[in-house]
Amino acid sequence: MGGAGYNKSGRGARIEQISRDVRVYVVGGGSEEILSDLAVREEIKNLHDTQRAAQKEGAKI
């Protein structure tokens, strides 16, 4: 589609509208990749904390 993909009228109007609508779903406050990485690291940390607590209580994981 080339440049026609981002025109506000004509053949690319629908694609331009979709690209504007999709921006609503972007996580604000930083790059999505950075925030995703942070979320995964926090979940892994929480999992390790839970495993340690369970091992102290004698549970086998």
mmCIF file with all atom_site columns, N, CA and C in Angstrom:
data_model
loop_
_atom_site.group_PDB
_atom_site.id
_atom_site.type_symbol
_atom_site.label_atom_id
_atom_site.label_alt_id
_atom_site.label_comp_id
_atom_site.label_asym_id
_atom_site.label_entity_id
_atom_site.label_seq_id
_atom_site.pdbx_PDB_ins_code
_atom_site.Cartn_x
_atom_site.Cartn_y
_atom_site.Cartn_z
_atom_site.occupancy
_atom_site.B_iso_or_equiv
_atom_site.pdbx_formal_charge
_atom_site.auth_seq_id
_atom_site.auth_comp_id
_atom_site.auth_asym_id
_atom_site.auth_atom_id
_atom_site.pdbx_PDB_model_num
ATOM 1   N N  . MET A 1 1  ? 0.808  -1.195  0.000  1.00 0.00 ? 1  MET A N  1
ATOM 2   C CA . MET A 1 1  ? 0.000  0.000   0.000  1.00 0.00 ? 1  MET A CA 1
ATOM 3   C C  . MET A 1 1  ? 0.851  1.257   0.000  1.00 0.00 ? 1  MET A C  1
ATOM 4   N N  . GLY A 1 2  ? 2.032  1.168   0.507  1.00 0.00 ? 2  GLY A N  1
ATOM 5   C CA . GLY A 1 2  ? 2.909  2.328   0.481  1.00 0.00 ? 2  GLY A CA 1
ATOM 6   C C  . GLY A 1 2  ? 2.332  3.507   1.234  1.00 0.00 ? 2  GLY A C  1
ATOM 7   N N  . GLY A 1 3  ? 2.492  4.698   0.678  1.00 0.00 ? 3  GLY A N  1
ATOM 8   C CA . GLY A 1 3  ? 2.009  5.911   1.327  1.00 0.00 ? 3  GLY A CA 1
ATOM 9   C C  . GLY A 1 3  ? 0.499  5.979   1.429  1.00 0.00 ? 3  GLY A C  1
ATOM 10  N N  . ALA A 1 4  ? -0.213 5.253   0.558  1.00 0.00 ? 4  ALA A N  1
ATOM 11  C CA . ALA A 1 4  ? -1.676 5.275   0.593  1.00 0.00 ? 4  ALA A CA 1
ATOM 12  C C  . ALA A 1 4  ? -2.213 4.690   1.889  1.00 0.00 ? 4  ALA A C  1
ATOM 13  N N  . GLY A 1 5  ? -1.387 3.940   2.602  1.00 0.00 ? 5  GLY A N  1
ATOM 14  C CA . GLY A 1 5  ? -1.837 3.295   3.830  1.00 0.00 ? 5  GLY A CA 1
ATOM 15  C C  . GLY A 1 5  ? -2.125 4.265   4.958  1.00 0.00 ? 5  GLY A C  1
ATOM 16  N N  . TYR A 1 6  ? -1.622 5.473   4.888  1.00 0.00 ? 6  TYR A N  1
ATOM 17  C CA . TYR A 1 6  ? -1.820 6.421   5.983  1.00 0.00 ? 6  TYR A CA 1
ATOM 18  C C  . TYR A 1 6  ? -2.531 7.699   5.560  1.00 0.00 ? 6  TYR A C  1
ATOM 19  N N  . ASN A 1 7  ? -3.147 7.702   4.400  1.00 0.00 ? 7  ASN A N  1
ATOM 20  C CA . ASN A 1 7  ? -3.944 8.855   3.993  1.00 0.00 ? 7  ASN A CA 1
ATOM 21  C C  . ASN A 1 7  ? -5.243 8.873   4.777  1.00 0.00 ? 7  ASN A C  1
ATOM 22  N N  . LYS A 1 8  ? -5.717 10.061  5.107  1.00 0.00 ? 8  LYS A N  1
ATOM 23  C CA . LYS A 1 8  ? -6.975 10.159  5.854  1.00 0.00 ? 8  LYS A CA 1
ATOM 24  C C  . LYS A 1 8  ? -8.188 10.047  4.947  1.00 0.00 ? 8  LYS A C  1
ATOM 25  N N  . SER A 1 9  ? -7.966 9.985   3.653  1.00 0.00 ? 9  SER A N  1
ATOM 26  C CA . SER A 1 9  ? -9.074 9.818   2.716  1.00 0.00 ? 9  SER A CA 1
ATOM 27  C C  . SER A 1 9  ? -8.651 8.824   1.646  1.00 0.00 ? 9  SER A C  1
ATOM 28  N N  . GLY A 1 10 ? -9.597 8.352   0.892  1.00 0.00 ? 10 GLY A N  1
ATOM 29  C CA . GLY A 1 10 ? -9.284 7.426   -0.183 1.00 0.00 ? 10 GLY A CA 1
ATOM 30  C C  . GLY A 1 10 ? -9.082 6.007   0.305  1.00 0.00 ? 10 GLY A C  1
ATOM 31  N N  . ARG A 1 11 ? -8.243 5.269   -0.419 1.00 0.00 ? 11 ARG A N  1
ATOM 32  C CA . ARG A 1 11 ? -8.045 3.844   -0.138 1.00 0.00 ? 11 ARG A CA 1
ATOM 33  C C  . ARG A 1 11 ? -7.463 3.570   1.237  1.00 0.00 ? 11 ARG A C  1
ATOM 34  N N  . GLY A 1 12 ? -6.627 4.446   1.757  1.00 0.00 ? 12 GLY A N  1
ATOM 35  C CA . GLY A 1 12 ? -5.966 4.188   3.029  1.00 0.00 ? 12 GLY A CA 1
ATOM 36  C C  . GLY A 1 12 ? -6.714 4.697   4.248  1.00 0.00 ? 12 GLY A C  1
ATOM 37  N N  . ALA A 1 13 ? -7.909 5.214   4.071  1.00 0.00 ? 13 ALA A N  1
ATOM 38  C CA . ALA A 1 13 ? -8.646 5.813   5.189  1.00 0.00 ? 13 ALA A CA 1
ATOM 39  C C  . ALA A 1 13 ? -8.903 4.815   6.308  1.00 0.00 ? 13 ALA A C  1
ATOM 40  N N  . ARG A 1 14 ? -9.298 3.610   5.960  1.00 0.00 ? 14 ARG A N  1
ATOM 41  C CA . ARG A 1 14 ? -9.612 2.603   6.985  1.00 0.00 ? 14 ARG A CA 1
ATOM 42  C C  . ARG A 1 14 ? -8.355 2.214   7.765  1.00 0.00 ? 14 ARG A C  1
ATOM 43  N N  . ILE A 1 15 ? -7.243 2.041   7.075  1.00 0.00 ? 15 ILE A N  1
ATOM 44  C CA . ILE A 1 15 ? -5.993 1.670   7.743  1.00 0.00 ? 15 ILE A CA 1
ATOM 45  C C  . ILE A 1 15 ? -5.514 2.803   8.639  1.00 0.00 ? 15 ILE A C  1
ATOM 46  N N  . GLU A 1 16 ? -5.657 4.027   8.168  1.00 0.00 ? 16 GLU A N  1
ATOM 47  C CA . GLU A 1 16 ? -5.254 5.175   8.982  1.00 0.00 ? 16 GLU A CA 1
ATOM 48  C C  . GLU A 1 16 ? -6.100 5.240   10.251 1.00 0.00 ? 16 GLU A C  1
ATOM 49  N N  . GLN A 1 17 ? -7.393 4.974   10.122 1.00 0.00 ? 17 GLN A N  1
ATOM 50  C CA . GLN A 1 17 ? -8.291 4.982   11.283 1.00 0.00 ? 17 GLN A CA 1
ATOM 51  C C  . GLN A 1 17 ? -7.897 3.890   12.269 1.00 0.00 ? 17 GLN A C  1
ATOM 52  N N  . ILE A 1 18 ? -7.600 2.710   11.777 1.00 0.00 ? 18 ILE A N  1
ATOM 53  C CA . ILE A 1 18 ? -7.196 1.600   12.647 1.00 0.00 ? 18 ILE A CA 1
ATOM 54  C C  . ILE A 1 18 ? -5.900 1.945   13.368 1.00 0.00 ? 18 ILE A C  1
ATOM 55  N N  . SER A 1 19 ? -4.933 2.529   12.652 1.00 0.00 ? 19 SER A N  1
ATOM 56  C CA . SER A 1 19 ? -3.654 2.856   13.288 1.00 0.00 ? 19 SER A CA 1
ATOM 57  C C  . SER A 1 19 ? -3.840 3.901   14.388 1.00 0.00 ? 19 SER A C  1
ATOM 58  N N  . ARG A 1 20 ? -4.786 4.820   14.220 1.00 0.00 ? 20 ARG A N  1
ATOM 59  C CA . ARG A 1 20 ? -5.073 5.791   15.278 1.00 0.00 ? 20 ARG A CA 1
ATOM 60  C C  . ARG A 1 20 ? -5.771 5.125   16.456 1.00 0.00 ? 20 ARG A C  1
ATOM 61  N N  . ASP A 1 21 ? -6.703 4.219   16.170 1.00 0.00 ? 21 ASP A N  1
ATOM 62  C CA . ASP A 1 21 ? -7.441 3.534   17.235 1.00 0.00 ? 21 ASP A CA 1
ATOM 63  C C  . ASP A 1 21 ? -6.536 2.632   18.055 1.00 0.00 ? 21 ASP A C  1
ATOM 64  N N  . VAL A 1 22 ? -5.604 1.972   17.420 1.00 0.00 ? 22 VAL A N  1
ATOM 65  C CA . VAL A 1 22 ? -4.720 1.039   18.112 1.00 0.00 ? 22 VAL A CA 1
ATOM 66  C C  . VAL A 1 22 ? -3.819 1.779   19.095 1.00 0.00 ? 22 VAL A C  1
ATOM 67  N N  . ARG A 1 23 ? -3.477 3.005   18.837 1.00 0.00 ? 23 ARG A N  1
ATOM 68  C CA . ARG A 1 23 ? -2.620 3.781   19.742 1.00 0.00 ? 23 ARG A CA 1
ATOM 69  C C  . ARG A 1 23 ? -3.255 3.925   21.126 1.00 0.00 ? 23 ARG A C  1
ATOM 70  N N  . VAL A 1 24 ? -4.557 3.792   21.223 1.00 0.00 ? 24 VAL A N  1
ATOM 71  C CA . VAL A 1 24 ? -5.241 3.882   22.511 1.00 0.00 ? 24 VAL A CA 1
ATOM 72  C C  . VAL A 1 24 ? -4.776 2.761   23.433 1.00 0.00 ? 24 VAL A C  1
ATOM 73  N N  . TYR A 1 25 ? -4.418 1.619   22.868 1.00 0.00 ? 25 TYR A N  1
ATOM 74  C CA . TYR A 1 25 ? -4.053 0.451   23.653 1.00 0.00 ? 25 TYR A CA 1
ATOM 75  C C  . TYR A 1 25 ? -2.591 0.438   24.091 1.00 0.00 ? 25 TYR A C  1
ATOM 76  N N  . VAL A 1 26 ? -1.828 1.439   23.722 1.00 0.00 ? 26 VAL A N  1
ATOM 77  C CA . VAL A 1 26 ? -0.424 1.507   24.110 1.00 0.00 ? 26 VAL A CA 1
ATOM 78  C C  . VAL A 1 26 ? -0.337 1.896   25.583 1.00 0.00 ? 26 VAL A C  1
ATOM 79  N N  . VAL A 1 27 ? 0.520  1.230   26.322 1.00 0.00 ? 27 VAL A N  1
ATOM 80  C CA . VAL A 1 27 ? 0.698  1.530   27.738 1.00 0.00 ? 27 VAL A CA 1
ATOM 81  C C  . VAL A 1 27 ? 1.406  2.868   27.864 1.00 0.00 ? 27 VAL A C  1
ATOM 82  N N  . GLY A 1 28 ? 0.834  3.771   28.610 1.00 0.00 ? 28 GLY A N  1
ATOM 83  C CA . GLY A 1 28 ? 1.431  5.087   28.778 1.00 0.00 ? 28 GLY A CA 1
ATOM 84  C C  . GLY A 1 28 ? 2.557  5.071   29.794 1.00 0.00 ? 28 GLY A C  1
ATOM 85  N N  . GLY A 1 29 ? 3.427  6.039   29.736 1.00 0.00 ? 29 GLY A N  1
ATOM 86  C CA . GLY A 1 29 ? 4.473  6.173   30.731 1.00 0.00 ? 29 GLY A CA 1
ATOM 87  C C  . GLY A 1 29 ? 5.767  5.483   30.378 1.00 0.00 ? 29 GLY A C  1
ATOM 88  N N  . GLY A 1 30 ? 5.875  4.924   29.201 1.00 0.00 ? 30 GLY A N  1
ATOM 89  C CA . GLY A 1 30 ? 7.124  4.287   28.822 1.00 0.00 ? 30 GLY A CA 1
ATOM 90  C C  . GLY A 1 30 ? 6.932  3.305   27.691 1.00 0.00 ? 30 GLY A C  1
ATOM 91  N N  . SER A 1 31 ? 8.019  2.777   27.243 1.00 0.00 ? 31 SER A N  1
ATOM 92  C CA . SER A 1 31 ? 7.988  1.823   26.152 1.00 0.00 ? 31 SER A CA 1
ATOM 93  C C  . SER A 1 31 ? 7.290  0.545   26.589 1.00 0.00 ? 31 SER A C  1
ATOM 94  N N  . GLU A 1 32 ? 6.488  -0.014  25.700 1.00 0.00 ? 32 GLU A N  1
ATOM 95  C CA . GLU A 1 32 ? 5.786  -1.260  26.018 1.00 0.00 ? 32 GLU A CA 1
ATOM 96  C C  . GLU A 1 32 ? 6.761  -2.386  26.349 1.00 0.00 ? 32 GLU A C  1
ATOM 97  N N  . GLU A 1 33 ? 7.869  -2.436  25.630 1.00 0.00 ? 33 GLU A N  1
ATOM 98  C CA . GLU A 1 33 ? 8.837  -3.501  25.873 1.00 0.00 ? 33 GLU A CA 1
ATOM 99  C C  . GLU A 1 33 ? 9.448  -3.387  27.268 1.00 0.00 ? 33 GLU A C  1
ATOM 100 N N  . ILE A 1 34 ? 9.752  -2.175  27.678 1.00 0.00 ? 34 ILE A N  1
ATOM 101 C CA . ILE A 1 34 ? 10.347 -1.965  29.004 1.00 0.00 ? 34 ILE A CA 1
ATOM 102 C C  . ILE A 1 34 ? 9.352  -2.339  30.089 1.00 0.00 ? 34 ILE A C  1
ATOM 103 N N  . LEU A 1 35 ? 8.106  -1.912  29.934 1.00 0.00 ? 35 LEU A N  1
ATOM 104 C CA . LEU A 1 35 ? 7.096  -2.225  30.938 1.00 0.00 ? 35 LEU A CA 1
ATOM 105 C C  . LEU A 1 35 ? 6.773  -3.716  30.960 1.00 0.00 ? 35 LEU A C  1
ATOM 106 N N  . SER A 1 36 ? 6.772  -4.359  29.795 1.00 0.00 ? 36 SER A N  1
ATOM 107 C CA . SER A 1 36 ? 6.543  -5.805  29.746 1.00 0.00 ? 36 SER A CA 1
ATOM 108 C C  . SER A 1 36 ? 7.672  -6.543  30.450 1.00 0.00 ? 36 SER A C  1
ATOM 109 N N  . ASP A 1 37 ? 8.893  -6.125  30.198 1.00 0.00 ? 37 ASP A N  1
ATOM 110 C CA . ASP A 1 37 ? 10.047 -6.747  30.844 1.00 0.00 ? 37 ASP A CA 1
ATOM 111 C C  . ASP A 1 37 ? 9.970  -6.576  32.358 1.00 0.00 ? 37 ASP A C  1
ATOM 112 N N  . LEU A 1 38 ? 9.603  -5.395  32.804 1.00 0.00 ? 38 LEU A N  1
ATOM 113 C CA . LEU A 1 38 ? 9.463  -5.137  34.236 1.00 0.00 ? 38 LEU A CA 1
ATOM 114 C C  . LEU A 1 38 ? 8.389  -6.033  34.845 1.00 0.00 ? 38 LEU A C  1
ATOM 115 N N  . ALA A 1 39 ? 7.266  -6.176  34.158 1.00 0.00 ? 39 ALA A N  1
ATOM 116 C CA . ALA A 1 39 ? 6.178  -7.014  34.668 1.00 0.00 ? 39 ALA A CA 1
ATOM 117 C C  . ALA A 1 39 ? 6.618  -8.462  34.806 1.00 0.00 ? 39 ALA A C  1
ATOM 118 N N  . VAL A 1 40 ? 7.344  -8.969  33.815 1.00 0.00 ? 40 VAL A N  1
ATOM 119 C CA . VAL A 1 40 ? 7.818  -10.354 33.869 1.00 0.00 ? 40 VAL A CA 1
ATOM 120 C C  . VAL A 1 40 ? 8.812  -10.525 35.011 1.00 0.00 ? 40 VAL A C  1
ATOM 121 N N  . ARG A 1 41 ? 9.727  -9.580  35.167 1.00 0.00 ? 41 ARG A N  1
ATOM 122 C CA . ARG A 1 41 ? 10.706 -9.666  36.260 1.00 0.00 ? 41 ARG A CA 1
ATOM 123 C C  . ARG A 1 41 ? 10.017 -9.657  37.628 1.00 0.00 ? 41 ARG A C  1
ATOM 124 N N  . GLU A 1 42 ? 9.005  -8.819  37.784 1.00 0.00 ? 42 GLU A N  1
ATOM 125 C CA . GLU A 1 42 ? 8.281  -8.756  39.056 1.00 0.00 ? 42 GLU A CA 1
ATOM 126 C C  . GLU A 1 42 ? 7.540  -10.064 39.328 1.00 0.00 ? 42 GLU A C  1
ATOM 127 N N  . GLU A 1 43 ? 6.943  -10.659 38.306 1.00 0.00 ? 43 GLU A N  1
ATOM 128 C CA . GLU A 1 43 ? 6.232  -11.923 38.494 1.00 0.00 ? 43 GLU A CA 1
ATOM 129 C C  . GLU A 1 43 ? 7.195  -13.052 38.851 1.00 0.00 ? 43 GLU A C  1
ATOM 130 N N  . ILE A 1 44 ? 8.359  -13.066 38.221 1.00 0.00 ? 44 ILE A N  1
ATOM 131 C CA . ILE A 1 44 ? 9.364  -14.087 38.551 1.00 0.00 ? 44 ILE A CA 1
ATOM 132 C C  . ILE A 1 44 ? 9.826  -13.905 39.992 1.00 0.00 ? 44 ILE A C  1
ATOM 133 N N  . LYS A 1 45 ? 10.036 -12.655 40.393 1.00 0.00 ? 45 LYS A N  1
ATOM 134 C CA . LYS A 1 45 ? 10.443 -12.375 41.771 1.00 0.00 ? 45 LYS A CA 1
ATOM 135 C C  . LYS A 1 45 ? 9.367  -12.847 42.756 1.00 0.00 ? 45 LYS A C  1
ATOM 136 N N  . ASN A 1 46 ? 8.109  -12.566 42.450 1.00 0.00 ? 46 ASN A N  1
ATOM 137 C CA . ASN A 1 46 ? 7.009  -13.007 43.311 1.00 0.00 ? 46 ASN A CA 1
ATOM 138 C C  . ASN A 1 46 ? 6.937  -14.525 43.376 1.00 0.00 ? 46 ASN A C  1
ATOM 139 N N  . LEU A 1 47 ? 7.172  -15.192 42.259 1.00 0.00 ? 47 LEU A N  1
ATOM 140 C CA . LEU A 1 47 ? 7.156  -16.654 42.224 1.00 0.00 ? 47 LEU A CA 1
ATOM 141 C C  . LEU A 1 47 ? 8.260  -17.217 43.111 1.00 0.00 ? 47 LEU A C  1
ATOM 142 N N  . HIS A 1 48 ? 9.445  -16.653 43.016 1.00 0.00 ? 48 HIS A N  1
ATOM 143 C CA . HIS A 1 48 ? 10.567 -17.114 43.847 1.00 0.00 ? 48 HIS A CA 1
ATOM 144 C C  . HIS A 1 48 ? 10.280 -16.887 45.329 1.00 0.00 ? 48 HIS A C  1
ATOM 145 N N  . ASP A 1 49 ? 9.695  -15.742 45.664 1.00 0.00 ? 49 ASP A N  1
ATOM 146 C CA . ASP A 1 49 ? 9.343  -15.465 47.062 1.00 0.00 ? 49 ASP A CA 1
ATOM 147 C C  . ASP A 1 49 ? 8.319  -16.475 47.572 1.00 0.00 ? 49 ASP A C  1
ATOM 148 N N  . THR A 1 50 ? 7.342  -16.797 46.741 1.00 0.00 ? 50 THR A N  1
ATOM 149 C CA . THR A 1 50 ? 6.317  -17.775 47.119 1.00 0.00 ? 50 THR A CA 1
ATOM 150 C C  . THR A 1 50 ? 6.926  -19.154 47.300 1.00 0.00 ? 50 THR A C  1
ATOM 151 N N  . GLN A 1 51 ? 7.844  -19.520 46.412 1.00 0.00 ? 51 GLN A N  1
ATOM 152 C CA . GLN A 1 51 ? 8.507  -20.823 46.522 1.00 0.00 ? 51 GLN A CA 1
ATOM 153 C C  . GLN A 1 51 ? 9.337  -20.906 47.798 1.00 0.00 ? 51 GLN A C  1
ATOM 154 N N  . ARG A 1 52 ? 10.063 -19.846 48.118 1.00 0.00 ? 52 ARG A N  1
ATOM 155 C CA . ARG A 1 52 ? 10.869 -19.841 49.343 1.00 0.00 ? 52 ARG A CA 1
ATOM 156 C C  . ARG A 1 52 ? 9.989  -19.976 50.581 1.00 0.00 ? 52 ARG A C  1
ATOM 157 N N  . ALA A 1 53 ? 8.881  -19.266 50.603 1.00 0.00 ? 53 ALA A N  1
ATOM 158 C CA . ALA A 1 53 ? 7.971  -19.331 51.746 1.00 0.00 ? 53 ALA A CA 1
ATOM 159 C C  . ALA A 1 53 ? 7.381  -20.733 51.880 1.00 0.00 ? 53 ALA A C  1
ATOM 160 N N  . ALA A 1 54 ? 7.048  -21.352 50.768 1.00 0.00 ? 54 ALA A N  1
ATOM 161 C CA . ALA A 1 54 ? 6.481  -22.700 50.804 1.00 0.00 ? 54 ALA A CA 1
ATOM 162 C C  . ALA A 1 54 ? 7.525  -23.709 51.265 1.00 0.00 ? 54 ALA A C  1
ATOM 163 N N  . GLN A 1 55 ? 8.770  -23.537 50.846 1.00 0.00 ? 55 GLN A N  1
ATOM 164 C CA . GLN A 1 55 ? 9.833  -24.455 51.259 1.00 0.00 ? 55 GLN A CA 1
ATOM 165 C C  . GLN A 1 55 ? 10.109 -24.335 52.750 1.00 0.00 ? 55 GLN A C  1
ATOM 166 N N  . LYS A 1 56 ? 9.998  -23.133 53.292 1.00 0.00 ? 56 LYS A N  1
ATOM 167 C CA . LYS A 1 56 ? 10.183 -22.949 54.735 1.00 0.00 ? 56 LYS A CA 1
ATOM 168 C C  . LYS A 1 56 ? 9.119  -23.701 55.521 1.00 0.00 ? 56 LYS A C  1
ATOM 169 N N  . GLU A 1 57 ? 7.932  -23.809 54.929 1.00 0.00 ? 57 GLU A N  1
ATOM 170 C CA . GLU A 1 57 ? 6.836  -24.512 55.588 1.00 0.00 ? 57 GLU A CA 1
ATOM 171 C C  . GLU A 1 57 ? 6.893  -26.015 55.333 1.00 0.00 ? 57 GLU A C  1
ATOM 172 N N  . GLY A 1 58 ? 7.871  -26.452 54.562 1.00 0.00 ? 58 GLY A N  1
ATOM 173 C CA . GLY A 1 58 ? 8.054  -27.876 54.314 1.00 0.00 ? 58 GLY A CA 1
ATOM 174 C C  . GLY A 1 58 ? 7.341  -28.412 53.089 1.00 0.00 ? 58 GLY A C  1
ATOM 175 N N  . ALA A 1 59 ? 6.798  -27.554 52.269 1.00 0.00 ? 59 ALA A N  1
ATOM 176 C CA . ALA A 1 59 ? 6.117  -28.014 51.059 1.00 0.00 ? 59 ALA A CA 1
ATOM 177 C C  . ALA A 1 59 ? 7.142  -28.374 49.997 1.00 0.00 ? 59 ALA A C  1
ATOM 178 N N  . LYS A 1 60 ? 6.816  -29.381 49.182 1.00 0.00 ? 60 LYS A N  1
ATOM 179 C CA . LYS A 1 60 ? 7.687  -29.745 48.063 1.00 0.00 ? 60 LYS A CA 1
ATOM 180 C C  . LYS A 1 60 ? 7.129  -29.107 46.804 1.00 0.00 ? 60 LYS A C  1
ATOM 181 N N  . ILE A 1 61 ? 8.013  -28.439 46.091 1.00 0.00 ? 61 ILE A N  1
ATOM 182 C CA . ILE A 1 61 ? 7.590  -27.778 44.849 1.00 0.00 ? 61 ILE A CA 1
ATOM 183 C C  . ILE A 1 61 ? 8.338  -28.396 43.694 1.00 0.00 ? 61 ILE A C  1
#
